[in-house]
Coordinates of C-alpha atoms in Angstrom, one line a residue:
X1 CA 28.1 112.8 -38.6
X2 CA 25.7 112.2 -41.5
X3 CA 22.3 113.6 -40.3
X4 CA 19.3 111.9 -41.8
X5 CA 16.4 113.7 -40.1
X6 CA 13.0 112.1 -39.5
X7 CA 9.9 112.7 -37.5
X8 CA 8.7 109.8 -35.4
X9 CA 5.3 109.6 -33.6
X10 CA 4.6 108.2 -30.2
X11 CA 1.0 108.4 -29.2
X12 CA 0.5 111.1 -31.8
X13 CA 3.3 113.2 -30.3
X14 CA 6.1 114.3 -32.5
X15 CA 9.7 113.2 -31.6
X16 CA 12.4 114.5 -33.9
X17 CA 15.2 112.0 -34.7
X18 CA 18.3 111.7 -36.7
X19 CA 19.8 108.5 -38.1
X20 CA 23.6 108.1 -38.3
X21 CA 24.2 105.5 -41.1
X22 CA 27.9 105.1 -40.2
X23 CA 27.2 104.2 -36.6
X24 CA 23.8 102.6 -37.4
X25 CA 22.3 104.5 -34.5
X26 CA 19.3 106.7 -33.8
X27 CA 19.6 110.1 -32.0
X28 CA 16.4 111.5 -30.4
X29 CA 15.5 115.0 -29.5
X30 CA 15.7 115.0 -25.7
X31 CA 13.3 117.9 -25.3
X32 CA 10.7 116.1 -27.4
X33 CA 11.0 113.0 -25.2
X34 CA 10.8 115.1 -22.1
X35 CA 7.7 116.8 -23.5
X36 CA 6.0 113.4 -23.9
X37 CA 7.0 112.1 -20.4
X38 CA 6.1 115.3 -18.5
X39 CA 3.1 116.1 -20.7
X40 CA 4.3 119.6 -21.2
X41 CA 1.9 121.7 -23.4
X42 CA 4.8 123.5 -25.1
X43 CA 8.4 122.8 -26.1
X44 CA 9.4 125.8 -24.1
X45 CA 8.0 124.1 -20.9
X46 CA 9.8 120.9 -21.9
X47 CA 13.1 122.9 -22.5
X48 CA 12.8 124.4 -19.0
X49 CA 12.2 121.0 -17.5
X50 CA 15.2 119.6 -19.3
X51 CA 17.4 122.5 -18.2
X52 CA 16.5 121.8 -14.5
X53 CA 17.0 118.1 -15.0
X54 CA 20.4 118.6 -16.6
X55 CA 21.5 120.6 -13.6
X56 CA 20.3 118.0 -11.2
X57 CA 22.1 115.2 -13.2
X58 CA 25.3 117.2 -13.1
X59 CA 25.0 117.8 -9.4
X60 CA 24.4 114.0 -8.9
X61 CA 27.7 113.3 -10.8
X62 CA 26.3 112.3 -14.2
X63 CA 28.7 114.5 -16.1
X64 CA 29.8 111.8 -18.5
X65 CA 26.2 111.2 -19.6
X66 CA 25.7 114.9 -20.3
X67 CA 29.1 115.2 -22.0
X68 CA 28.4 112.3 -24.4
X69 CA 25.0 113.8 -25.5
X70 CA 25.3 115.5 -28.9
X71 CA 23.8 118.6 -30.4
X72 CA 22.4 118.3 -33.9
X73 CA 20.5 120.8 -36.1
X74 CA 16.9 119.6 -36.1
X75 CA 14.0 121.3 -37.7
X76 CA 11.8 123.4 -35.4
X77 CA 8.1 122.6 -35.4
X78 CA 7.4 126.3 -35.0
X79 CA 9.1 127.9 -38.0
X80 CA 10.7 125.0 -39.9
X81 CA 14.2 126.3 -39.4
X82 CA 17.0 124.1 -38.1
X83 CA 18.4 124.8 -34.6
X84 CA 21.0 123.1 -32.5
X85 CA 19.1 120.6 -30.3
X86 CA 20.3 118.3 -27.5
X87 CA 20.0 114.7 -28.7
X88 CA 20.8 111.3 -27.2
X89 CA 21.2 107.8 -28.5
X90 CA 19.0 105.0 -27.1
X91 CA 21.3 104.0 -24.3
X92 CA 21.7 107.7 -23.1
X93 CA 18.0 108.3 -23.5
X94 CA 17.0 105.3 -21.4
X95 CA 19.2 106.7 -18.6
X96 CA 17.6 110.1 -18.9
X97 CA 14.1 108.5 -18.9
X98 CA 14.9 106.7 -15.6
X99 CA 15.4 110.2 -14.0
X100 CA 11.9 111.4 -14.9
X101 CA 8.9 110.0 -12.9
X102 CA 6.2 109.3 -15.5
X103 CA 3.6 106.6 -16.2
X104 CA 4.6 106.8 -19.8
X105 CA 8.2 105.8 -19.2
X106 CA 7.8 102.0 -19.8
X107 CA 5.6 102.4 -23.0
X108 CA 8.1 104.9 -24.3
X109 CA 11.0 102.6 -23.6
X110 CA 9.3 99.8 -25.5
X111 CA 8.6 102.2 -28.4
X112 CA 12.1 103.5 -28.6
X113 CA 13.5 99.9 -28.6
X114 CA 11.1 99.0 -31.4
X115 CA 12.1 102.1 -33.5
X116 CA 15.8 101.3 -33.1
X117 CA 15.3 97.6 -34.0
X118 CA 13.2 98.4 -37.1
X119 CA 15.8 100.8 -38.5
X120 CA 18.7 98.3 -38.0
X121 CA 16.6 95.6 -39.6
X122 CA 15.8 97.9 -42.5
X123 CA 19.6 98.5 -42.9
X124 CA 20.2 94.8 -43.1
X125 CA 17.2 94.1 -45.3
X126 CA 16.0 97.2 -47.3
X127 CA 12.9 95.3 -48.5
X128 CA 11.5 95.8 -44.9
X129 CA 11.4 99.5 -45.5
X130 CA 9.2 99.0 -48.5
X131 CA 6.9 96.6 -46.7
X132 CA 6.5 99.0 -43.7
X133 CA 5.8 101.9 -46.1
X134 CA 3.2 99.8 -47.9
X135 CA 1.5 99.0 -44.5
X136 CA 1.5 102.7 -43.5
X137 CA -0.1 103.9 -46.8
X138 CA -2.7 101.1 -46.7
X139 CA -3.7 102.2 -43.1
X140 CA -4.1 105.8 -44.5
X141 CA -6.6 104.6 -47.0
X142 CA -4.6 104.7 -50.2
X143 CA -5.3 102.1 -53.0
X144 CA -2.7 99.5 -53.8
X145 CA -2.4 100.9 -57.3
X146 CA -1.5 104.4 -56.0
X147 CA 0.9 102.9 -53.4
X148 CA 2.8 101.0 -56.1
X149 CA 3.3 104.3 -58.0
X150 CA 4.3 106.1 -54.8
X151 CA 6.9 103.5 -53.9
X152 CA 8.3 103.7 -57.4
X153 CA 8.4 107.5 -57.0
X154 CA 10.5 107.1 -53.9
X155 CA 13.0 105.1 -55.8
X156 CA 13.1 107.6 -58.6
X157 CA 13.6 110.4 -56.2
X158 CA 16.5 108.5 -54.5
X159 CA 18.2 108.0 -57.8
X160 CA 17.9 111.7 -58.5
X161 CA 19.3 112.8 -55.1
X162 CA 22.2 110.3 -55.5
X163 CA 23.0 111.9 -58.8
X164 CA 22.8 115.4 -57.3
X165 CA 25.2 114.3 -54.5
X166 CA 27.6 113.0 -57.2
X167 CA 27.5 116.4 -58.9
X168 CA 28.3 118.3 -55.7
X169 CA 24.8 119.6 -55.0
X170 CA 24.3 120.2 -51.3
X171 CA 21.4 118.5 -49.4
X172 CA 18.9 120.9 -48.0
X173 CA 18.4 124.3 -49.6
X174 CA 20.0 123.4 -53.0
X175 CA 17.9 120.2 -53.3
X176 CA 14.9 122.3 -52.6
X177 CA 15.8 124.9 -55.2
X178 CA 16.3 122.2 -57.9
X179 CA 13.1 120.4 -56.9
X180 CA 11.3 123.7 -57.2
X181 CA 12.7 124.1 -60.7
X182 CA 11.6 120.7 -61.8
X183 CA 8.1 121.1 -60.3
X184 CA 7.6 124.5 -62.0
X185 CA 8.9 123.3 -65.3
X186 CA 6.4 120.4 -65.6
X187 CA 3.4 121.7 -63.7
X188 CA 3.6 125.4 -64.3
X189 CA 3.7 126.1 -60.5
X190 CA 6.3 126.3 -57.8
X191 CA 6.2 123.6 -55.1
X192 CA 4.7 126.2 -52.7
X193 CA 2.0 127.2 -55.2
X194 CA 1.2 123.5 -55.9
X195 CA 0.8 122.8 -52.2
X196 CA -1.4 125.9 -51.8
X197 CA -3.6 124.7 -54.6
X198 CA -4.1 121.4 -52.7
X199 CA -4.6 123.2 -49.4
X200 CA -1.5 121.7 -47.8
X201 CA 0.8 123.1 -45.2
X202 CA 3.4 120.7 -43.9
X203 CA 2.1 117.6 -45.7
X204 CA 4.2 115.9 -48.3
X205 CA 3.1 117.1 -51.8
X206 CA 3.7 113.7 -53.4
X207 CA 1.5 112.0 -50.9
X208 CA -1.3 114.2 -52.1
X209 CA -0.9 113.6 -55.9
X210 CA -3.1 111.5 -58.1
X211 CA -1.6 108.6 -59.9
X212 CA -1.2 110.7 -63.1
X213 CA 0.4 113.6 -61.2
X214 CA 2.8 111.1 -59.6
X215 CA 3.7 109.6 -63.0
X216 CA 4.4 113.0 -64.5
X217 CA 6.5 114.0 -61.5
X218 CA 8.5 110.7 -61.8
X219 CA 9.0 111.4 -65.5
X220 CA 10.3 114.9 -64.7
X221 CA 12.7 113.6 -62.0
X222 CA 14.0 110.5 -64.0
X223 CA 14.5 112.8 -67.1
X224 CA 16.6 115.1 -64.9
X225 CA 18.6 112.2 -63.7
X226 CA 19.2 110.8 -67.2
X227 CA 20.2 114.2 -68.6
X228 CA 22.5 114.9 -65.6
X229 CA 24.3 111.5 -66.1
X230 CA 25.0 112.4 -69.7
X231 CA 26.1 116.0 -69.2
X232 CA 27.7 115.7 -65.8
X233 CA 27.0 119.4 -64.7
X234 CA 29.8 120.7 -62.5
X235 CA 28.2 123.9 -61.2
X236 CA 24.9 124.6 -59.4
X237 CA 23.8 126.8 -62.3
X238 CA 24.3 124.0 -64.7
X239 CA 22.3 121.7 -62.4
X240 CA 19.5 124.2 -62.4
X241 CA 19.5 124.1 -66.2
X242 CA 19.4 120.3 -66.3
X243 CA 16.5 120.4 -63.7
X244 CA 14.6 122.8 -65.9
X245 CA 15.0 120.7 -69.0
X246 CA 14.2 117.5 -67.2
X247 CA 11.0 119.0 -65.9
X248 CA 10.1 120.3 -69.4
X249 CA 10.1 116.7 -70.7
X250 CA 7.2 116.0 -68.3
X251 CA 5.7 119.4 -69.0
X252 CA 5.4 118.5 -72.7
X253 CA 3.8 115.2 -71.8
X254 CA 1.3 116.9 -69.5
X255 CA 0.2 119.4 -72.2
X256 CA -0.2 116.6 -74.7
X257 CA -2.4 114.5 -72.3
X258 CA -4.5 117.5 -71.4
X259 CA -5.0 118.2 -75.1
X260 CA -6.3 114.7 -75.6
X261 CA -8.5 114.6 -72.5
X262 CA -9.7 118.2 -72.5
X263 CA -9.1 118.7 -68.8
X264 CA -6.3 119.6 -66.5
X265 CA -4.0 116.8 -65.2
X266 CA -3.4 118.8 -62.0
X267 CA -6.1 118.6 -59.4
X268 CA -6.6 120.7 -56.3
X269 CA -7.8 117.6 -54.4
X270 CA -5.5 116.4 -51.6
X271 CA -5.1 112.9 -50.2
X272 CA -8.0 113.2 -47.8
X273 CA -10.4 114.2 -50.5
X274 CA -9.0 111.7 -53.0
X275 CA -9.3 108.9 -50.5
X276 CA -12.9 110.0 -49.7
X277 CA -13.7 109.7 -53.4
X278 CA -12.3 106.2 -53.6
X279 CA -14.1 105.1 -50.4
X280 CA -17.4 106.6 -51.7
X281 CA -17.0 104.7 -55.0
X282 CA -16.3 101.4 -53.2
X283 CA -19.3 101.9 -50.8
X284 CA -21.6 102.8 -53.8
X285 CA -20.4 99.7 -55.7
X286 CA -21.1 97.5 -52.6
X287 CA -24.5 99.1 -52.2
X288 CA -25.4 98.4 -55.8
X289 CA -24.2 94.8 -55.4
X290 CA -26.3 94.3 -52.3
X291 CA -29.4 95.6 -54.1
X292 CA -28.9 93.4 -57.1
X293 CA -28.5 90.4 -54.9
X294 CA -31.5 91.2 -52.8
X295 CA -34.6 88.9 -53.3
X296 CA -37.5 90.4 -55.2
X297 CA -39.8 92.1 -52.7
X298 CA -42.8 91.9 -55.0

């Protein structure tokens, strides 16, 4: 099964999921759903509840339901490592939900159906993915100019990972190592150092970049893609070398721009701080407009 892991939110509660593109089907972490329905304060409590519920379902003769449930390696919210986790598709999950008395059952069912429908629609019409991403970023307070760059960055990243896949690079740790090499080569920092500068923990680094930072990161990644397509590296070491050289292209551009402007391209500000600056600018401009339009009080 091709595991494409995601985090979904229901009423601000995290539900880990995996999308199977071959079956065009979502798989949901059962423990996370149980935690939402039973309002367990910890995943350990939800795991205990699920263990008891599994035994009860087995005693009631629901062996087939439990047998058909899969185990996938999902990322733990505690340490970020991947562990085998009981998952269920929508049909299986609805049957499990029916066994749990909870006032949240119906809203959760509606949410699950909507999540499943949205992904299938996006598979049929990929433009919907872009439209929904645009709506999400707008709600978070990003400007349209920034959003346009971010969506372009997503496409550039996808082209890079497709190229890595063609070169035999393994998703996960190897992608992370090469990404780190690119980041260090253009910014002078590892990804972890860059995130620490911006006071980030689990947040996406790209979602916290300025437009200029995004553009340089895109240049680094698209340069890596272009060099790789020409040289066709056939070992991980060679891919690392290509990643370094691709990042250096953007690194040269960064230093040239900094020499022209006299200040660093890289900023410690994160998305929350950057968006606050934009909001303050808009409010200040609106205030000045109101004052200029006000009748003379003399």
